[in-house]
Short mmCIF file of C-alpha atoms in Angstrom, two decimals:
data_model
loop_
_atom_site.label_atom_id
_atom_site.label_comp_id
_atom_site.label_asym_id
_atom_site.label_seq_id
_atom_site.Cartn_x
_atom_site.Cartn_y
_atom_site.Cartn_z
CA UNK A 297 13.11 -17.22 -16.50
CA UNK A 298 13.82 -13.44 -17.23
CA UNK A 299 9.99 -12.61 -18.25
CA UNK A 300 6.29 -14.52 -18.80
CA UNK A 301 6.69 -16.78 -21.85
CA UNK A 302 3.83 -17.77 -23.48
CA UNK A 303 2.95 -20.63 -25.96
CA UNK A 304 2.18 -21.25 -28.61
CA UNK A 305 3.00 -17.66 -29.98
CA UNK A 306 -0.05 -18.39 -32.80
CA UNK A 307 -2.69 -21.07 -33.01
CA UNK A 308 -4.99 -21.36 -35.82
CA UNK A 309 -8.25 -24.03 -35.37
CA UNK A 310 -11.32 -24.78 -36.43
CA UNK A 311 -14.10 -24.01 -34.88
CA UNK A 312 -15.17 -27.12 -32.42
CA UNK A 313 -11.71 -28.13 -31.07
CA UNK A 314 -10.43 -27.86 -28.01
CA UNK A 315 -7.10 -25.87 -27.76
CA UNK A 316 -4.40 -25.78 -24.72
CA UNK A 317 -2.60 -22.09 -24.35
CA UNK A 318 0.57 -22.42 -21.64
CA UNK A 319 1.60 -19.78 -19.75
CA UNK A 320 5.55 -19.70 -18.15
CA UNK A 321 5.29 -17.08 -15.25
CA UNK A 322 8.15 -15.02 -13.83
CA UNK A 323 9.93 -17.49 -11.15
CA UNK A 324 9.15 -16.26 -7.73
CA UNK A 325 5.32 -14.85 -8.61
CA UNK A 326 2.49 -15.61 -6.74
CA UNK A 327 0.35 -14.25 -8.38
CA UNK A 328 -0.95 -14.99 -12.19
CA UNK A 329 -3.71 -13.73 -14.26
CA UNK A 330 -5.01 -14.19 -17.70
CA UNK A 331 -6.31 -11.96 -20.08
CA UNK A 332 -8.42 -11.89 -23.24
CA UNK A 333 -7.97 -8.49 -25.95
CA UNK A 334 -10.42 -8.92 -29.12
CA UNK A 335 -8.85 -7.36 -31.95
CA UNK A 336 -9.28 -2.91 -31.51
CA UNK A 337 -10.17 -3.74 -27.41
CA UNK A 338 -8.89 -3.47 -24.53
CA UNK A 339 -7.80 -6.55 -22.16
CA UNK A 340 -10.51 -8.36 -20.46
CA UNK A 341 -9.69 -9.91 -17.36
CA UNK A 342 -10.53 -13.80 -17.25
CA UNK A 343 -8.89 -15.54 -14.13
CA UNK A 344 -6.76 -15.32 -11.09
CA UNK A 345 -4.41 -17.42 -9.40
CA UNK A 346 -2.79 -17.04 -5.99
CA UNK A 347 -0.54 -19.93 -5.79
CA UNK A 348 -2.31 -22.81 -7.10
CA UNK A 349 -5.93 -21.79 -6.36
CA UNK A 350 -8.08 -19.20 -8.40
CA UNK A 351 -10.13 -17.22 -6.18
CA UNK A 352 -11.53 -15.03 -8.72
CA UNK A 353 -12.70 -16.37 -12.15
CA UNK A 354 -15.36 -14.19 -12.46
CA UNK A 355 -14.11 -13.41 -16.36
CA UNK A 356 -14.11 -16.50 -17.43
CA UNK A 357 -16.82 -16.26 -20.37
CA UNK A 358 -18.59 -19.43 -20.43
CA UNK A 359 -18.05 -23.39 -19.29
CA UNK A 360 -16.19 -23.83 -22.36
CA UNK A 361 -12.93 -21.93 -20.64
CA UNK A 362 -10.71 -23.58 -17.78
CA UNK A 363 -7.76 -22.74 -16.38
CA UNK A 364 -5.26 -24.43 -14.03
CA UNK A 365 -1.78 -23.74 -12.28
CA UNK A 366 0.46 -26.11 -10.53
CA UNK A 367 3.49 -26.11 -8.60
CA UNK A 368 2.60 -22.53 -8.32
CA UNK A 369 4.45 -22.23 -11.55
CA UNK A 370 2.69 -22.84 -14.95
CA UNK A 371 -0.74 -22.12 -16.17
CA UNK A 372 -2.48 -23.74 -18.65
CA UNK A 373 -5.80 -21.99 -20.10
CA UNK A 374 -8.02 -24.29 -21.90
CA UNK A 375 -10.79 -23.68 -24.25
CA UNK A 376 -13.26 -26.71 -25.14
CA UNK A 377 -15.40 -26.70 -28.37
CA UNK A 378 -13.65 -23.25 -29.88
CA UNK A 379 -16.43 -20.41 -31.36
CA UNK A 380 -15.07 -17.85 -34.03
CA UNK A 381 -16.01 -15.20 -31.21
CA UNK A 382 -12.84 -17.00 -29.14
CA UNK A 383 -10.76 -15.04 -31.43
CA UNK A 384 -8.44 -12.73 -29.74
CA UNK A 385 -4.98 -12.40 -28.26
CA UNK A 386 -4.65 -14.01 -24.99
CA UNK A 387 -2.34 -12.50 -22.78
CA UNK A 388 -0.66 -13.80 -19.20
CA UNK A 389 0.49 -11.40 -16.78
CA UNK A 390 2.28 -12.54 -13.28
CA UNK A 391 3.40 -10.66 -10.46
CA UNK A 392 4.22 -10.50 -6.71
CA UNK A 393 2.69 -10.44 -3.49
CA UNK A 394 3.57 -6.92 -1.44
CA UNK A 395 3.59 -7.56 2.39
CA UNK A 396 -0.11 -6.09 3.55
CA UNK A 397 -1.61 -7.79 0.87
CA UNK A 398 -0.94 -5.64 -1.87
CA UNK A 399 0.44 -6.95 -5.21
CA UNK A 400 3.40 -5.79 -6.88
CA UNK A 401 3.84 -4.62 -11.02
CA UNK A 402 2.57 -7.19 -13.55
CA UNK A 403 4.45 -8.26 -16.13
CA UNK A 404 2.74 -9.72 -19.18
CA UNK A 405 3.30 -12.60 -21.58
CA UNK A 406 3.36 -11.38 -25.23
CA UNK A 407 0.25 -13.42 -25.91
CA UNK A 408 -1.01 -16.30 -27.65
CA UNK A 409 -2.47 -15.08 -31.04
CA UNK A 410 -5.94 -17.47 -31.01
CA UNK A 411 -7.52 -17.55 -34.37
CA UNK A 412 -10.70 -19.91 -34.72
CA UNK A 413 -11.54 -20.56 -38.55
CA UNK B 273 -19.50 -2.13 -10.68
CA UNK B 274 -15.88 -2.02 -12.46
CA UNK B 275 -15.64 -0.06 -15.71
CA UNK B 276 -12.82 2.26 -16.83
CA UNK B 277 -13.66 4.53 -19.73
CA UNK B 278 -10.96 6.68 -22.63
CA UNK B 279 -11.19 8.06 -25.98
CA UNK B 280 -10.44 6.27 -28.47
CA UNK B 281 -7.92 8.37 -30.66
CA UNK B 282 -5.85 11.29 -30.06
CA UNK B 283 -3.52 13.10 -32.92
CA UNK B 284 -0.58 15.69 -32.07
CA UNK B 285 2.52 17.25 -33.66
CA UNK B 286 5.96 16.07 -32.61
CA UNK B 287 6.79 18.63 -30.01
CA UNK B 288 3.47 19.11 -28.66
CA UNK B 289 2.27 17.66 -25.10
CA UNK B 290 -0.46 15.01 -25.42
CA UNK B 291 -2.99 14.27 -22.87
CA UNK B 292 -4.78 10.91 -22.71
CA UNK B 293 -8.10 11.21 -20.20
CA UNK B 294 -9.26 8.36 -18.29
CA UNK B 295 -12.85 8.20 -16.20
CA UNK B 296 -12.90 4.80 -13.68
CA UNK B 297 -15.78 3.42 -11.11
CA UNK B 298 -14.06 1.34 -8.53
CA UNK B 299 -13.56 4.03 -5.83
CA UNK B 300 -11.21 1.41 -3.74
CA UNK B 301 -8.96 0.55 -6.09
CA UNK B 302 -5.50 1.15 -4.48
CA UNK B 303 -3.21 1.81 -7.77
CA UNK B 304 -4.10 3.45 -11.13
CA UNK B 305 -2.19 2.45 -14.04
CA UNK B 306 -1.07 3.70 -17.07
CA UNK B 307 0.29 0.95 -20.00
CA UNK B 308 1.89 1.61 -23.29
CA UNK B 309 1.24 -1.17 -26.05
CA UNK B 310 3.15 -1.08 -29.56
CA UNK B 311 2.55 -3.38 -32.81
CA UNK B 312 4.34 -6.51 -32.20
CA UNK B 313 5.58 -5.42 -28.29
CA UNK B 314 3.87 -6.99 -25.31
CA UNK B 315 2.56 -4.67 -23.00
CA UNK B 316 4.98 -2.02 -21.22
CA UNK B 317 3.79 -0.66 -17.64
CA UNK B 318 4.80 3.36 -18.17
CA UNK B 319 3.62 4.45 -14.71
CA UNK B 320 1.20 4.30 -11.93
CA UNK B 321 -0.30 6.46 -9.04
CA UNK B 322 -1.09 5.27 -5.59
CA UNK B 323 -4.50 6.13 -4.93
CA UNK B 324 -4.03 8.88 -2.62
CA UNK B 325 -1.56 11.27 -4.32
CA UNK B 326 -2.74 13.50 -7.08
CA UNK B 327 -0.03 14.12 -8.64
CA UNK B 328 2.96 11.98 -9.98
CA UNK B 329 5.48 12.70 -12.63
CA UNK B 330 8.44 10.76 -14.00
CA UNK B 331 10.33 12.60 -16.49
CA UNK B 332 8.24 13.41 -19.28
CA UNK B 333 5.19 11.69 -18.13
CA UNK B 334 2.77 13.63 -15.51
CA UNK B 335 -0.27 11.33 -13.75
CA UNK B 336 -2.99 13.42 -12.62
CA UNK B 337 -5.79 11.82 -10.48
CA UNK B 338 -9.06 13.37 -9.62
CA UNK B 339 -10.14 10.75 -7.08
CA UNK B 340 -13.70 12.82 -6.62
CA UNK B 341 -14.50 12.65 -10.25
CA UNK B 342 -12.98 9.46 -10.94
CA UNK B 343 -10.69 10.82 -13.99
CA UNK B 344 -7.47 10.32 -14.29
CA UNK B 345 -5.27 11.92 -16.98
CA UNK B 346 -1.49 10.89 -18.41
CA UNK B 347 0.50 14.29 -19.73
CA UNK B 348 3.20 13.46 -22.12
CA UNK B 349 5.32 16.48 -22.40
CA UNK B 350 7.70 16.85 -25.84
CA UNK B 351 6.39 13.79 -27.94
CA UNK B 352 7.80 12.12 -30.21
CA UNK B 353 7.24 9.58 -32.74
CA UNK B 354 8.28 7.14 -30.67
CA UNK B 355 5.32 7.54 -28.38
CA UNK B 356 2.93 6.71 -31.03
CA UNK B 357 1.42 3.40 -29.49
CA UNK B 358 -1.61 2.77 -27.60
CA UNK B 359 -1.98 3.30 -24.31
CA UNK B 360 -4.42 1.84 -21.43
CA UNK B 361 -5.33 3.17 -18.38
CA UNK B 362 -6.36 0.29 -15.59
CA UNK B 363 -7.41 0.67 -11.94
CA UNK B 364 -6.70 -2.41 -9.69
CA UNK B 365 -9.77 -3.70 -7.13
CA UNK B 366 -8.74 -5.87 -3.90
CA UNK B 367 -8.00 -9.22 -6.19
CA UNK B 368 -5.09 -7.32 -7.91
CA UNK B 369 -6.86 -7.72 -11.56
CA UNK B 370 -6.55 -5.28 -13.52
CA UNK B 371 -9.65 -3.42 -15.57
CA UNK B 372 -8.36 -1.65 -18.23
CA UNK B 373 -9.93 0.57 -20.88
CA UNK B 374 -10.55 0.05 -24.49
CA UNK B 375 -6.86 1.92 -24.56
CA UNK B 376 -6.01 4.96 -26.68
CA UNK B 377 -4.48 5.26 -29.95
CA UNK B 378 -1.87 8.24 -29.71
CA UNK B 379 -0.92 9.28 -33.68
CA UNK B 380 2.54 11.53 -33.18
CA UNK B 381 2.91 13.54 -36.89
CA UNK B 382 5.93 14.64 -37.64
#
């Protein structure tokens, strides 16, 4: 596609329940990462995916949150048994991989708004 | 460890130059970053700087970068209204994750 896409664009729960945010990276991109921004912060990194694999998912909060990729394509960020504190935009980002290793521009998602009642 | 810190708010008149300060940790982070986020717009990459220039500037924006202190700073010369957003500085460790700051909220007055 031309950019991320993200889905739902909103999702209201109740605390408890188990909710499934979907992330549509740009065609092409290695590389994906999600993000977390409470309401008045800044974005806290969560996970990382090179291809299929996450090396780095040292953000990831507690057990409750999982994430997966496949076909090197979409992501799916999961979040088991939903706390009020799990409130916050959740943003996907994907980019490139630069020959020497480095990684190109990320482009971001325009978020999942998460709101646990 | 990995922390990048900015004030919070900054206020100018339309016209003026702005300056948004930024103070990071991770000394090997290869890129800095500077992002521009508006109500209801995702988030907008405005520029970066390679971590060993000092100096970058793209039209009306100017990236300065201290790399002994750490700071880095984003001039806007001429603002306008339209800048009014916030905007995030982020520095980039080996994974390519990005740390950003609690982001700064740039009020333009007319």
């Amino acid at each position: 596609g031309a950019g991320v896409s993200q889905s739902p664009s909103n999702k209201v729960t109740e605390k408890g329940k188990d909710v499934e945010l979907r992330c549509d990276p740009i065609s092409g991109h290695t590389a994906l990462y999600w993000y977390r921004q409470r309401l008045g912060q800044g974005l806290e990194f969560l996970i990382y995916f090179q291809g299929n694999s996450a090396p780095d998912k040292s953000g990831l909060p507690s057990d409750r949150f999982s994430a997966e990729r496949t076909g090197e394509s979409v992501s799916t960020l999961t979040i088991q048994r939903t706390q009020q504190e799990d409130s916050a935009v959740y943003l996907c980002a994907s980019s490139s991989l630069l020959a020497g290793g480095l990684y190109n521009e990320q482009f971001f998602g325009p978020g999942t708004r998460l709101t646990v009642l | 460890g990995e922390d990048v810190e900015q004030s919070l708010f900054l206020s100018v008149r339309e016209g003026d130059s702005s300056v948004i300060n930024c103070t990071y940790t991770d000394s090997s982070s290869t890129y800095l970053y500077w992002y521009k986020q508006e109500p209801g717009a995702g988030l907008q990459l405005l520029t970066y700087i390679f971590s060993n220039m000092d100096m970058k500037q793209d039209q009306r924006l100017t990236v300065l970068l201290n790399k002994k202190d750490k700071h880095l700073s984003l001039r806007i010369a001429d603002t306008q209204t339209g800048d009014s957003a916030i905007y995030f500085c982020a520095e980039s460790p080996s994974t390519g994750k990005l740390i950003f700051g609690q982001g700064t909220t740039l009020q333009v007055k007319p």
